[in-house]
Short mmCIF file of C-alpha atoms in Angstrom, two decimals:
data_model
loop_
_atom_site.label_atom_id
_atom_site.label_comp_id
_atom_site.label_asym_id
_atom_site.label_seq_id
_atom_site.Cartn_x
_atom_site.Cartn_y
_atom_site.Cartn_z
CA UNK E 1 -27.07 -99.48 12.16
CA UNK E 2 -28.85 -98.00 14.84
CA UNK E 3 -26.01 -97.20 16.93
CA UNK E 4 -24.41 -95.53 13.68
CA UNK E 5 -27.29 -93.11 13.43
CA UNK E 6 -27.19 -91.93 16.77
CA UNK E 7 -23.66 -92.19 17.72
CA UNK E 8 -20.90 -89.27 17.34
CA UNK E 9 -17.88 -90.90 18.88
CA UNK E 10 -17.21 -94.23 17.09
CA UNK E 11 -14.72 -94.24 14.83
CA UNK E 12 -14.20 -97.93 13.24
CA UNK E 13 -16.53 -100.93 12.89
CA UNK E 14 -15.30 -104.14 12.03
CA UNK E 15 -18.04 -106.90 10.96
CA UNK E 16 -16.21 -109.35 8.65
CA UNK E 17 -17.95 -112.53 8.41
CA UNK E 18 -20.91 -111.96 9.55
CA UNK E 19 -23.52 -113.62 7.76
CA UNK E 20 -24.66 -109.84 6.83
CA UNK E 21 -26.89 -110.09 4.09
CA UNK E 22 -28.40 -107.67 1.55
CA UNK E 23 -30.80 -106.40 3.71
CA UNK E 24 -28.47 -105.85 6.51
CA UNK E 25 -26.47 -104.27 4.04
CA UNK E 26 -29.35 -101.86 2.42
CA UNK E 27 -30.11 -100.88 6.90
CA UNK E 28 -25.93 -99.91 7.55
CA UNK E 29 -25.82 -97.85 4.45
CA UNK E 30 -28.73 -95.81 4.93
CA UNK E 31 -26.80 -94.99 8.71
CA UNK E 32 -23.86 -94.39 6.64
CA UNK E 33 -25.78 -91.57 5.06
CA UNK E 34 -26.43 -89.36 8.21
CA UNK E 35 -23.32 -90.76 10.66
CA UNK E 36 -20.44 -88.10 10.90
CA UNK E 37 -17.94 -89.89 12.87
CA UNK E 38 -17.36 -93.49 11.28
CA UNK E 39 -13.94 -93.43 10.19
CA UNK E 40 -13.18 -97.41 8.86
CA UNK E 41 -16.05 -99.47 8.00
CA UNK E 42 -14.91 -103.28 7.25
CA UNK E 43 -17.94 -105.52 5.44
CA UNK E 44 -15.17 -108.09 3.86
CA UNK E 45 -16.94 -111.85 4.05
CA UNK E 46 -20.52 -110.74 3.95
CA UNK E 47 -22.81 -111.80 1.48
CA UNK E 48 -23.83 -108.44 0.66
CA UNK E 49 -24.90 -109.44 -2.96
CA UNK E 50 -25.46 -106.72 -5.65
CA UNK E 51 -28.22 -104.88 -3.99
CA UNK E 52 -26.17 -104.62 -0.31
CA UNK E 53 -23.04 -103.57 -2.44
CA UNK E 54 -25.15 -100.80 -4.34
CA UNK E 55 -26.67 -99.57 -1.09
CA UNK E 56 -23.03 -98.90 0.33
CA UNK E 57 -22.01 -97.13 -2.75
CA UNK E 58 -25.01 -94.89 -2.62
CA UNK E 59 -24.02 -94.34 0.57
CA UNK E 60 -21.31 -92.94 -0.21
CA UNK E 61 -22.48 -90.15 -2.13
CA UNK E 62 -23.77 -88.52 0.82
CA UNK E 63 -21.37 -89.60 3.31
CA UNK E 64 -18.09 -87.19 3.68
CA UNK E 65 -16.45 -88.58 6.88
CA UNK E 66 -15.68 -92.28 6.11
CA UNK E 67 -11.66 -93.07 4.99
CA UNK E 68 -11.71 -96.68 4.45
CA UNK E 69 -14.24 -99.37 3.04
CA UNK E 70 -13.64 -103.08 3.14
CA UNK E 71 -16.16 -104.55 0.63
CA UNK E 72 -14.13 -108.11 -0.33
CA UNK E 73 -15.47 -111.03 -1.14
CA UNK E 74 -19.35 -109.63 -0.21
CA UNK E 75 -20.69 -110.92 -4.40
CA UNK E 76 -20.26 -107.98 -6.07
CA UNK E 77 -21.25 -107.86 -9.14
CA UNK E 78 -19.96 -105.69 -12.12
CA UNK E 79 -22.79 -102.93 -11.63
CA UNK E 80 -21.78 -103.00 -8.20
CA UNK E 81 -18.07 -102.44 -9.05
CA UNK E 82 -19.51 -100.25 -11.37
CA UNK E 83 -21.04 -98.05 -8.46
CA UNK E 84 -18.47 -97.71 -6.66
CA UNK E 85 -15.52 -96.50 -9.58
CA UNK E 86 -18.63 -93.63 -10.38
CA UNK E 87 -18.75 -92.86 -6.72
CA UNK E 88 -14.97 -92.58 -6.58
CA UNK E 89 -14.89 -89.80 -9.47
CA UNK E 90 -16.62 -87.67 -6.63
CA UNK E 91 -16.52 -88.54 -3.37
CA UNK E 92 -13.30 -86.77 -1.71
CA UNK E 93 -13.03 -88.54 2.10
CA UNK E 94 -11.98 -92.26 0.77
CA UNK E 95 -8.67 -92.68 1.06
CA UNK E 96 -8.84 -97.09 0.97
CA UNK E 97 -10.86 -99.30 -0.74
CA UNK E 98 -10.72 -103.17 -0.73
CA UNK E 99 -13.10 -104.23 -3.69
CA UNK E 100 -11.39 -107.94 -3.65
CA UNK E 101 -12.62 -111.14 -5.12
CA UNK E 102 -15.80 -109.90 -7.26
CA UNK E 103 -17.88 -111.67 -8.72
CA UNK E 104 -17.38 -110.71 -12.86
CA UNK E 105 -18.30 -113.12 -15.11
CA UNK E 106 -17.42 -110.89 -17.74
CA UNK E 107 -13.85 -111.14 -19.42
CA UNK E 108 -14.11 -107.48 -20.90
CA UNK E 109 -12.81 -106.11 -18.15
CA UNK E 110 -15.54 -103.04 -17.91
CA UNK E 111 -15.07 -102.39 -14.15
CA UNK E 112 -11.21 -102.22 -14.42
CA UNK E 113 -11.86 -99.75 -17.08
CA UNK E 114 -14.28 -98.12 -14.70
CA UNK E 115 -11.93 -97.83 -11.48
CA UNK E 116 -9.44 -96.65 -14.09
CA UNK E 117 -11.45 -93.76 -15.01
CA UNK E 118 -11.96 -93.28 -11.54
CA UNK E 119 -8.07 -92.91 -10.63
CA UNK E 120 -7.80 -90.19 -13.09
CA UNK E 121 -10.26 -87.73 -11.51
CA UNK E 122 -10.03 -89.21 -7.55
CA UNK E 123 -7.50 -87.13 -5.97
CA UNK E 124 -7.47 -88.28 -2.48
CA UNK E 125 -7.71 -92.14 -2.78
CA UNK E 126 -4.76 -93.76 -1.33
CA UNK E 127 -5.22 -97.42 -1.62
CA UNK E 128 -6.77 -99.70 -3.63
CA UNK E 129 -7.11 -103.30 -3.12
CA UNK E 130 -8.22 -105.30 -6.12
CA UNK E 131 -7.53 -108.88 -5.90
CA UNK E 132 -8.69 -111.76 -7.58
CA UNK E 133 -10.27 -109.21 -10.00
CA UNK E 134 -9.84 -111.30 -13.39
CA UNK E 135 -7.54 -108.23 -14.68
CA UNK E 136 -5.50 -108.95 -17.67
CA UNK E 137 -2.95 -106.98 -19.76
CA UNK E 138 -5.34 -104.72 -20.99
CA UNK E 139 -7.06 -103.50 -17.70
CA UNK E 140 -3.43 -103.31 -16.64
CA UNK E 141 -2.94 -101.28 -19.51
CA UNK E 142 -5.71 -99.12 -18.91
CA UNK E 143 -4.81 -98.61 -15.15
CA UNK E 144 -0.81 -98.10 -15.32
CA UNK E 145 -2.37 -94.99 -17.83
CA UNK E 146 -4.48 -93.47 -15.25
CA UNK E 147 -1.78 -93.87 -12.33
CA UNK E 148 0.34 -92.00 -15.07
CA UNK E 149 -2.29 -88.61 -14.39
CA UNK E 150 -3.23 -89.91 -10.68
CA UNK E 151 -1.40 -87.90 -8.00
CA UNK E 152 -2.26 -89.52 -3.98
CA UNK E 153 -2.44 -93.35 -5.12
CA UNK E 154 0.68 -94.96 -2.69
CA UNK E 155 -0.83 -98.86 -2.36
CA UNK E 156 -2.12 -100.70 -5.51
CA UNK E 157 -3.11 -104.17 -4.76
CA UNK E 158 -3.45 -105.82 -8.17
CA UNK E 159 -2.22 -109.92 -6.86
CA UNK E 160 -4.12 -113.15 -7.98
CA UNK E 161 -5.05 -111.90 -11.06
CA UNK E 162 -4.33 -112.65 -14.85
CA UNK E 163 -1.47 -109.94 -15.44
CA UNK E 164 1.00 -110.84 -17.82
CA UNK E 165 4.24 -110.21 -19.78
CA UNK E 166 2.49 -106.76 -21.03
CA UNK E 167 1.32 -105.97 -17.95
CA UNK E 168 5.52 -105.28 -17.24
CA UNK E 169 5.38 -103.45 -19.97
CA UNK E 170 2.60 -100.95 -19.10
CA UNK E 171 4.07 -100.70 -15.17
CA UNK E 172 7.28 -99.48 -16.89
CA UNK E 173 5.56 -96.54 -19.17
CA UNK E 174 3.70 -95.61 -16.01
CA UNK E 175 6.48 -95.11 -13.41
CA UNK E 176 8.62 -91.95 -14.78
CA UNK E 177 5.26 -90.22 -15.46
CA UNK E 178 4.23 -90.90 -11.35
CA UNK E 179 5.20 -89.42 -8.26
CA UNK E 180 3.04 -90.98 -5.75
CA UNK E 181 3.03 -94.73 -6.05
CA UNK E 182 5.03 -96.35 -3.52
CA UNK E 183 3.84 -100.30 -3.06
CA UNK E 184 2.69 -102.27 -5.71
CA UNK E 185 1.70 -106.20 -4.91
CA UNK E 186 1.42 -108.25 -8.41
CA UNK E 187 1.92 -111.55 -6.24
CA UNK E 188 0.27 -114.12 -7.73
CA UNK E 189 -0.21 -113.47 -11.77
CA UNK E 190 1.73 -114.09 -14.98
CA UNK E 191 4.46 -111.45 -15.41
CA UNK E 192 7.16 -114.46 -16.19
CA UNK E 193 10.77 -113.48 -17.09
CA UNK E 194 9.85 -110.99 -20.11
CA UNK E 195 7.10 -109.08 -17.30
CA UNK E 196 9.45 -108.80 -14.68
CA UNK E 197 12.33 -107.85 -16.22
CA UNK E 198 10.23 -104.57 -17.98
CA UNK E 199 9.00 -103.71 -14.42
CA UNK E 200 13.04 -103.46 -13.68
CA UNK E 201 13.61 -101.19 -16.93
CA UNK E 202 10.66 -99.19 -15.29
CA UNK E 203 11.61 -98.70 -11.83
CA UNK E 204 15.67 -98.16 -12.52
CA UNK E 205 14.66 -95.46 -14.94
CA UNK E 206 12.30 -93.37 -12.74
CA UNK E 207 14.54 -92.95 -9.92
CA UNK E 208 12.54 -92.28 -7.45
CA UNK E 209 11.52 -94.06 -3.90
CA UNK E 210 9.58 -97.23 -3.68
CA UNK E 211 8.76 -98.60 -0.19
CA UNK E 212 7.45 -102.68 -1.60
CA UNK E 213 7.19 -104.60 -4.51
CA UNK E 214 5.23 -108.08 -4.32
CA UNK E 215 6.31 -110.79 -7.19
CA UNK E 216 6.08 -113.06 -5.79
CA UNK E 217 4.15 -116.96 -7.47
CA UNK E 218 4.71 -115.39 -11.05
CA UNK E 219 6.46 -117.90 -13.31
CA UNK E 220 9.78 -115.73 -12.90
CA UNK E 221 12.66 -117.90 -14.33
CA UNK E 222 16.54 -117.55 -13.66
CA UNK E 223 16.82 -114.60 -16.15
CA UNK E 224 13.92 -112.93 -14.59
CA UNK E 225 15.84 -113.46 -11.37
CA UNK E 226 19.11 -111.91 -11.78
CA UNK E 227 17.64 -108.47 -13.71
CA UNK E 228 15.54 -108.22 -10.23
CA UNK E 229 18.29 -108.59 -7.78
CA UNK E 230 19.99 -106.03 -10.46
CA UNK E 231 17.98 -103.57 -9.47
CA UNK E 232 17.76 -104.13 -6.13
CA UNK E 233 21.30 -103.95 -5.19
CA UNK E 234 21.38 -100.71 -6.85
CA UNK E 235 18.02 -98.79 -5.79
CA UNK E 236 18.24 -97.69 -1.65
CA UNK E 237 14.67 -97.55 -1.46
CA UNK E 238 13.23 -101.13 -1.79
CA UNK E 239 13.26 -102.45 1.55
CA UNK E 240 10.42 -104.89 1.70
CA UNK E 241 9.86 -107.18 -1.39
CA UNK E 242 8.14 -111.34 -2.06
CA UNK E 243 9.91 -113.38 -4.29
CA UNK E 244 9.14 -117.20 -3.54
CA UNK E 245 7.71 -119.08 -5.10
CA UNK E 246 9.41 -118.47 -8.12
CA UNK E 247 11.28 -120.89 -10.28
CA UNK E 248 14.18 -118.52 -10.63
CA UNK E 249 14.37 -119.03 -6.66
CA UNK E 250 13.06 -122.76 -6.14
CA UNK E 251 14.01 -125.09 -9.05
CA UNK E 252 16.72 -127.25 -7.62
CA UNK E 253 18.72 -127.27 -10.68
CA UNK E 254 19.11 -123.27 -10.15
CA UNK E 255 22.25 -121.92 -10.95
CA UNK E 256 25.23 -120.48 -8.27
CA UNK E 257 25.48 -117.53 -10.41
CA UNK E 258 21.60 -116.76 -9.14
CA UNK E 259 22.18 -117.89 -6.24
CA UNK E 260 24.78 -115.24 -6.18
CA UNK E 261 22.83 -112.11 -7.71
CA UNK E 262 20.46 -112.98 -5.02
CA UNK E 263 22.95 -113.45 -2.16
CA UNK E 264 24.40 -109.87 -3.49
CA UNK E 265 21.20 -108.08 -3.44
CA UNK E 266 20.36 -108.68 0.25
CA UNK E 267 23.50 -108.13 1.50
CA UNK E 268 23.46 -104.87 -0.35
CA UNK E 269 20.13 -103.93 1.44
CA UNK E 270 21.29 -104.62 4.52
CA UNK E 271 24.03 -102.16 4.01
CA UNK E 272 21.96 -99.40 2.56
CA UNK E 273 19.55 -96.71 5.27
CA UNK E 274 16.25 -98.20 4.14
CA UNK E 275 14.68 -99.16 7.58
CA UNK E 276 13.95 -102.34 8.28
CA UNK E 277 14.69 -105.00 5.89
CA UNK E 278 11.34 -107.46 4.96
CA UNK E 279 11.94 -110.09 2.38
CA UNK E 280 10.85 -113.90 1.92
CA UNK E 281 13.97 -115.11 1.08
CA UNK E 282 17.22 -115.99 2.33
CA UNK E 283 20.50 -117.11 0.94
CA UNK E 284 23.18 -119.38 2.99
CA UNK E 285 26.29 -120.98 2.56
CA UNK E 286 26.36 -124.84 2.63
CA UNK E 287 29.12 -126.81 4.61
CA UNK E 288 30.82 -127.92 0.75
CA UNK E 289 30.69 -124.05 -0.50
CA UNK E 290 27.51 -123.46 -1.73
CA UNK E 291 25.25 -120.97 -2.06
CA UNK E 292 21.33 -121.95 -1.15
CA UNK E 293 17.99 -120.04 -1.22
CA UNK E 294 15.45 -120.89 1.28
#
């Protein structure tokens, strides 16, 4: 904190796990007030507890230089979440923000409603990180609505949360109304079949680029499956995407047709100008004829 107050040349500090506490916390933000050159500031793994996180977002209202926070997993609490969504409706140097596994004992979902207030007036955030968040349909809902006004969002980070079925449906209204999102990770929730399937609808009617799409560990049967690998054999923009573990991909009773859509939809990436190809799956040819996902 010291150095920070004094020092005009450092441009990222990186202090994950570090047994920072509040008070540590309360000393770095009040640095962060008067430095001019921090660029990245990473906290992630501190036990920063409500009054640390407050600090930081009070910082923030004075500070005009720094482009990315890191606050995950430091016990922030839903007035610190709070904080930070107000901060975001005026600060205009933030362009990432990793808010991950908070501590919100609340199931109203006030700081998703918050951050998605936020996203409506913020016009130079680029990525948010909000995992393990305890977001459901409705803040879902409530932030596919504000990425429909948003216009520098690219990275949404929404994985190991509670989205559902709905939460496909609200991703789908969103996309032809927004120009700017390009990666979305929903890894790790409850889209199922019915979810995924309205994210498709979504995506194949906006036509428009989209660089990575993260579904993977979402209940997404056979069904789910094929409407996916629909899409991606026919959009060219898609090049990195998670599938597995789903039980469209891993049940060992899956079908060959599947097994086939899937097969289809790589090769057709590999074919099509989209850079480098990044998925978690692969499909192979058995010595009897066939066709396997691994």
């Amino acid at each position: 904190a010291e150095l920070l107050e004094s020092n005009r040349t450092l441009r990222e500090v990186w202090l994950d796990n570090n047994e920072i506490g509040q008070d540590g916390a309360q000393r770095l933000a009040k640095a962060l007030q008067i430095n001019t050159s921090l660029k990245l500031l990473s906290l992630s793994g501190n036990k920063l507890r409500p009054a640390g996180n407050l600090a930081i977002a009070n910082a923030l209202q004075l500070n005009t230089t720094l482009k990315q926070l890191a606050v995950a997993a430091t016990d922030a609490d839903t007035t610190a979440i709070i904080a930070y969504a107000t901060v975001l409706q005026h600060n205009t140097s933030l362009q990432s923000l990793d808010l991950s596994r908070s501590l919100l004992k609340s199931n109203q979902e006030e700081t998703t409603v918050h951050l998605a207030q936020a996203l409506t007036i913020n016009t130079t955030l680029k990525r948010l990180i909000l995992q393990k968040n305890g977001i459901h349909d409705f803040g879902m809902e409530r932030l596919m609505a504000a990425l429909a006004r948003n216009t520098s969002l690219t990275h949404l980070d929404l994985s190991r949360n509670l989205i559902g079925p709905d939460g496909g449906q609200s991703f789908a209204k969103m996309m032809p109304l927004n120009n700017t999102l390009e990666c979305i990770d929903l890894s790790h929730n409850r889209l199922k079949a019915a979810g995924c399937l309205r994210l498709c609808e979504g995506m194949d009617s906006s036509h428009r680029s989209f660089n990575f799409l993260g579904l993977s560990n979402n209940n997404i049967d056979e069904n789910g499956i094929v409407g996916l690998c629909r899409l991606l054999k026919n959009d060219n923009t898609i090049a990195t995407f998670t599938l597995w573990p789903n039980p469209g991909v891993t049940s060992p009773t899956i079908s060959q047709s599947t097994c086939q859509a899937v097969q289809d939809a790589l090769a057709a990436k590999e074919r099509a100008e989209v850079g480098i190809v990044k998925v978690d799956i692969t499909a192979y040819v058995t010595a009897d004829g066939l066709i396997r996902l691994a």
